[in-house]
Amino acid sequence: MNGTLSLYVMKFGGSSVGDIERMQRVAGRIADKQDEGHRCVVVVSAMGDTTDDLIDQAKQLNALPPAREMDMLMTTGEQISVALLSIALHGIGRNAVSYTGWQAGFRTDETHGRARINEIVPRRVLEALEREQIVIVAGFQGMTLDGEITTLGRGGSDTTAVALAGAIKADVCEIYTDVDGIYSTDPRIVKKARKLKEISYDEMLELANLGAAVLHPRAVEYAKRHQVKLVVRSSFNHNEGTVVKEEARMEQGVVVSGIAYDKNVARISILGVQDVPGVLAQVFGKLAEESVDVDIIVQSGVQNEQADFSFTVALSDLARAKEVIEQLHASLPYREVTSEDNLVKVSIVGAGMVSHPGVAAQMFDVISKEGVSIKMVSTSEIKVSCVIESGNLQTIIQALHTAYNLDSAEQAFVGGPKDRR
Ligand code: ASP
Ligand code: MG
């Protein structure tokens, strides 16, 4: 026996249940947890690339498939997983029961494709636990009050797990994936990247939003709001993972906890804009209307009543964003629009920054010593992001990793590519 008995939510991502053999291994892992005396609620994603494959099939039939039907389609992936996992558990003599999202009580709003959870009524889950069953719940899905099936957005199974853990007051929510935990930076880029023992919700939220794909940002938000203790660990080994919680223990001299990067970034500059009130509102209002998210915005000096400004968007939105700006030309006189797409946004994140002035200055210094120019900057209380040319990514991350004392030979990277979202 291993400590006190606890109620666990264990979430397994698509690659962890990617084939029958892996499914079998996951079943064994759950059985082990039960043998330690714990109660288990398990959330699973669709096997491997199932969700992507289903989307591909739909698109072959219809370039613009209705969102309602897509939800009907995509939710089948997780249903297959829960049924097979329960069948596997029965096969090794365990009493398990599988539930769809709606059976488990996930009530959502009506936004097909990215629904929000309004309420969880986990009556059946709790009753099954009373019967000492292992409960397997389909991730990523719910139902509206009208009985329409919805999905929570790509990668939404993390959110299912965390939300369920909150609703049934689980002691821990373990996210099993194909990496060992949260790393100080991407181990594929920096050899000396190391696994963090702990990280705070706020830091994790920044990292998740900045492109660290291990955890879904919405799940982290949920965990913070409901104070759900998260553990991110590998489903392929028994190494200790990373604990995500309110106050992470700060290591001596560590001001920056992690370095993230995002290659999905492009910069648009609008040059020679008439400097009249309301210009920014017009541009960014229109972009918002077209669902183009804008990240960093910089306006430079005004000359001859003309201003230049630049902003970043996701690279995948670049074409659409430029179209929107071109459409505005009639009502918004400007000289020229330019764009750059060979960029990357590098960010340092650390709760320790709040009490350490000069962290940003140090970052600029490190980057400039490498002879790289910074195109744009944005900051929050616990993060600094710089946009640079993507060719310099590796050098810069390596230099920052060393400069902020993150190097250590402690732990090598184990595991394959990240879970696909
Ligand atoms: N299967 C869904 C997806 O691929 C949900 C998940 O994996 O979390 O997005
Ligand atoms: Mg998936």
mmCIF file of C-alpha atoms in Angstrom, residues 187-338:
data_model
loop_
_atom_site.group_PDB
_atom_site.id
_atom_site.type_symbol
_atom_site.label_atom_id
_atom_site.label_comp_id
_atom_site.label_asym_id
_atom_site.label_seq_id
_atom_site.Cartn_x
_atom_site.Cartn_y
_atom_site.Cartn_z
ATOM 1 C CA PRO A 187 14.148 19.008 -24.817
ATOM 2 C CA ARG A 188 14.259 18.580 -28.587
ATOM 3 C CA ILE A 189 15.853 22.011 -28.818
ATOM 4 C CA VAL A 190 17.962 22.235 -25.681
ATOM 5 C CA LYS A 191 19.711 19.075 -24.523
ATOM 6 C CA LYS A 192 20.073 20.419 -21.013
ATOM 7 C CA ALA A 193 16.341 20.990 -20.625
ATOM 8 C CA ARG A 194 15.201 19.450 -17.401
ATOM 9 C CA LYS A 195 11.970 18.246 -15.967
ATOM 10 C CA LEU A 196 10.421 20.534 -13.400
ATOM 11 C CA LYS A 197 9.317 19.023 -10.112
ATOM 12 C CA GLU A 198 6.667 21.648 -9.610
ATOM 13 C CA ILE A 199 5.181 24.612 -11.367
ATOM 14 C CA SER A 200 2.449 27.055 -10.369
ATOM 15 C CA TYR A 201 -0.887 27.315 -12.174
ATOM 16 C CA ASP A 202 -0.065 30.818 -13.368
ATOM 17 C CA GLU A 203 3.264 29.799 -14.843
ATOM 18 C CA MET A 204 1.736 26.732 -16.432
ATOM 19 C CA LEU A 205 -1.052 28.838 -17.887
ATOM 20 C CA GLU A 206 1.456 31.186 -19.486
ATOM 21 C CA LEU A 207 3.471 28.276 -20.847
ATOM 22 C CA ALA A 208 0.366 26.531 -22.188
ATOM 23 C CA ASN A 209 -0.831 29.726 -23.864
ATOM 24 C CA LEU A 210 2.627 30.364 -25.262
ATOM 25 C CA GLY A 211 2.717 27.121 -27.146
ATOM 26 C CA ALA A 212 3.876 24.425 -24.727
ATOM 27 C CA ALA A 213 1.455 21.780 -25.995
ATOM 28 C CA VAL A 214 1.604 19.388 -23.048
ATOM 29 C CA LEU A 215 -1.478 20.803 -21.318
ATOM 30 C CA HIS A 216 -4.505 22.542 -22.717
ATOM 31 C CA PRO A 217 -4.725 26.152 -21.423
ATOM 32 C CA ARG A 218 -8.403 25.842 -20.594
ATOM 33 C CA ALA A 219 -7.695 22.825 -18.410
ATOM 34 C CA VAL A 220 -5.062 24.776 -16.489
ATOM 35 C CA GLU A 221 -7.483 27.666 -16.026
ATOM 36 C CA TYR A 222 -10.030 25.250 -14.655
ATOM 37 C CA ALA A 223 -7.516 23.620 -12.353
ATOM 38 C CA LYS A 224 -6.563 27.005 -10.937
ATOM 39 C CA ARG A 225 -10.145 28.095 -10.434
ATOM 40 C CA HIS A 226 -11.116 24.879 -8.673
ATOM 41 C CA GLN A 227 -7.729 24.281 -7.030
ATOM 42 C CA VAL A 228 -7.325 20.849 -8.604
ATOM 43 C CA LYS A 229 -3.858 19.438 -8.058
ATOM 44 C CA LEU A 230 -2.470 18.255 -11.391
ATOM 45 C CA VAL A 231 0.321 15.827 -12.094
ATOM 46 C CA VAL A 232 1.682 15.553 -15.632
ATOM 47 C CA ARG A 233 3.514 12.286 -16.214
ATOM 48 C CA SER A 234 4.350 9.678 -18.807
ATOM 49 C CA SER A 235 2.139 6.709 -19.551
ATOM 50 C CA PHE A 236 5.213 4.834 -20.813
ATOM 51 C CA ASN A 237 7.280 4.797 -17.629
ATOM 52 C CA HIS A 238 6.905 5.271 -13.888
ATOM 53 C CA ASN A 239 9.021 8.396 -13.517
ATOM 54 C CA GLU A 240 7.681 11.074 -11.241
ATOM 55 C CA GLY A 241 5.958 13.747 -13.250
ATOM 56 C CA THR A 242 5.548 17.468 -12.709
ATOM 57 C CA VAL A 243 3.102 18.764 -10.104
ATOM 58 C CA VAL A 244 1.053 21.799 -11.098
ATOM 59 C CA LYS A 245 -0.395 23.618 -8.111
ATOM 60 C CA GLU A 246 -1.010 26.999 -6.554
ATOM 61 C CA GLU A 247 2.345 27.822 -5.015
ATOM 62 C CA ALA A 248 5.284 26.012 -6.491
ATOM 63 C CA ARG A 249 8.406 25.788 -4.405
ATOM 64 C CA MET A 250 10.891 28.177 -5.838
ATOM 65 C CA GLU A 251 14.364 26.873 -6.376
ATOM 66 C CA GLN A 252 17.168 29.027 -5.114
ATOM 67 C CA GLY A 253 18.256 31.552 -7.685
ATOM 68 C CA VAL A 254 15.656 30.479 -10.212
ATOM 69 C CA VAL A 255 13.698 33.458 -11.406
ATOM 70 C CA VAL A 256 12.641 31.976 -14.706
ATOM 71 C CA SER A 257 10.969 28.559 -14.584
ATOM 72 C CA GLY A 258 10.518 27.855 -18.252
ATOM 73 C CA ILE A 259 11.159 29.034 -21.778
ATOM 74 C CA ALA A 260 8.510 28.555 -24.429
ATOM 75 C CA TYR A 261 8.443 29.321 -28.104
ATOM 76 C CA ASP A 262 5.783 29.615 -30.733
ATOM 77 C CA LYS A 263 6.511 29.378 -34.436
ATOM 78 C CA ASN A 264 2.934 30.068 -35.377
ATOM 79 C CA VAL A 265 3.473 33.803 -35.520
ATOM 80 C CA ALA A 266 3.514 36.429 -38.242
ATOM 81 C CA ARG A 267 3.891 40.167 -38.182
ATOM 82 C CA ILE A 268 1.840 42.652 -40.148
ATOM 83 C CA SER A 269 2.844 46.303 -40.426
ATOM 84 C CA ILE A 270 0.559 49.040 -41.624
ATOM 85 C CA LEU A 271 2.669 51.976 -42.706
ATOM 86 C CA GLY A 272 1.700 55.579 -43.196
ATOM 87 C CA VAL A 273 -1.712 55.495 -41.607
ATOM 88 C CA GLN A 274 -3.589 58.788 -41.199
ATOM 89 C CA ASP A 275 -3.239 59.493 -37.490
ATOM 90 C CA VAL A 276 -6.859 60.179 -36.661
ATOM 91 C CA PRO A 277 -8.693 58.991 -33.548
ATOM 92 C CA GLY A 278 -10.287 55.592 -33.821
ATOM 93 C CA VAL A 279 -7.858 54.046 -36.307
ATOM 94 C CA LEU A 280 -6.753 51.266 -33.991
ATOM 95 C CA ALA A 281 -10.306 50.576 -32.937
ATOM 96 C CA GLN A 282 -11.321 50.257 -36.571
ATOM 97 C CA VAL A 283 -8.502 47.874 -37.522
ATOM 98 C CA PHE A 284 -8.647 45.637 -34.488
ATOM 99 C CA GLY A 285 -12.417 45.731 -34.287
ATOM 100 C CA LYS A 286 -12.605 44.413 -37.828
ATOM 101 C CA LEU A 287 -10.015 41.713 -37.167
ATOM 102 C CA ALA A 288 -11.904 40.611 -34.066
ATOM 103 C CA GLU A 289 -15.114 40.441 -36.083
ATOM 104 C CA GLU A 290 -13.347 38.080 -38.458
ATOM 105 C CA SER A 291 -12.096 36.013 -35.480
ATOM 106 C CA VAL A 292 -8.444 36.880 -36.079
ATOM 107 C CA ASP A 293 -6.681 36.985 -32.708
ATOM 108 C CA VAL A 294 -4.102 39.705 -32.414
ATOM 109 C CA ASP A 295 -1.283 39.251 -29.949
ATOM 110 C CA ILE A 296 1.355 41.982 -29.678
ATOM 111 C CA ILE A 297 0.609 45.503 -30.954
ATOM 112 C CA VAL A 298 3.206 48.228 -31.347
ATOM 113 C CA GLN A 299 2.604 51.741 -32.637
ATOM 114 C CA SER A 300 5.657 53.719 -33.612
ATOM 115 C CA GLY A 301 6.222 57.451 -33.755
ATOM 116 C CA VAL A 302 3.924 59.796 -35.616
ATOM 117 C CA GLN A 303 5.420 61.879 -38.409
ATOM 118 C CA ASN A 304 3.582 64.296 -40.671
ATOM 119 C CA GLU A 305 0.372 63.094 -39.098
ATOM 120 C CA GLN A 306 1.099 59.598 -40.294
ATOM 121 C CA ALA A 307 1.759 56.660 -38.019
ATOM 122 C CA ASP A 308 3.124 53.156 -38.495
ATOM 123 C CA PHE A 309 1.965 50.244 -36.479
ATOM 124 C CA SER A 310 2.699 46.552 -36.335
ATOM 125 C CA PHE A 311 0.998 43.611 -34.756
ATOM 126 C CA THR A 312 1.345 39.860 -34.630
ATOM 127 C CA VAL A 313 -1.214 37.229 -35.538
ATOM 128 C CA ALA A 314 -1.015 33.462 -35.790
ATOM 129 C CA LEU A 315 0.807 32.473 -38.968
ATOM 130 C CA SER A 316 -2.218 30.394 -39.869
ATOM 131 C CA ASP A 317 -4.337 33.579 -39.813
ATOM 132 C CA LEU A 318 -1.918 35.726 -41.821
ATOM 133 C CA ALA A 319 -3.645 35.487 -45.200
ATOM 134 C CA ARG A 320 -7.037 36.253 -43.730
ATOM 135 C CA ALA A 321 -5.701 39.125 -41.639
ATOM 136 C CA LYS A 322 -4.118 40.737 -44.719
ATOM 137 C CA GLU A 323 -7.341 40.378 -46.607
ATOM 138 C CA VAL A 324 -9.205 42.172 -43.833
ATOM 139 C CA ILE A 325 -6.687 45.026 -43.856
ATOM 140 C CA GLU A 326 -6.901 45.344 -47.628
ATOM 141 C CA GLN A 327 -10.666 45.535 -47.434
ATOM 142 C CA LEU A 328 -10.281 48.415 -44.996
ATOM 143 C CA HIS A 329 -8.212 50.452 -47.437
ATOM 144 C CA ALA A 330 -11.229 52.352 -48.752
ATOM 145 C CA SER A 331 -12.181 53.719 -45.348
ATOM 146 C CA LEU A 332 -8.674 53.765 -43.845
ATOM 147 C CA PRO A 333 -6.029 55.580 -45.845
ATOM 148 C CA TYR A 334 -2.595 54.032 -45.436
ATOM 149 C CA ARG A 335 0.499 53.887 -47.591
ATOM 150 C CA GLU A 336 1.484 50.263 -47.433
ATOM 151 C CA VAL A 337 0.990 46.927 -45.724
ATOM 152 C CA THR A 338 3.898 44.565 -45.224
#
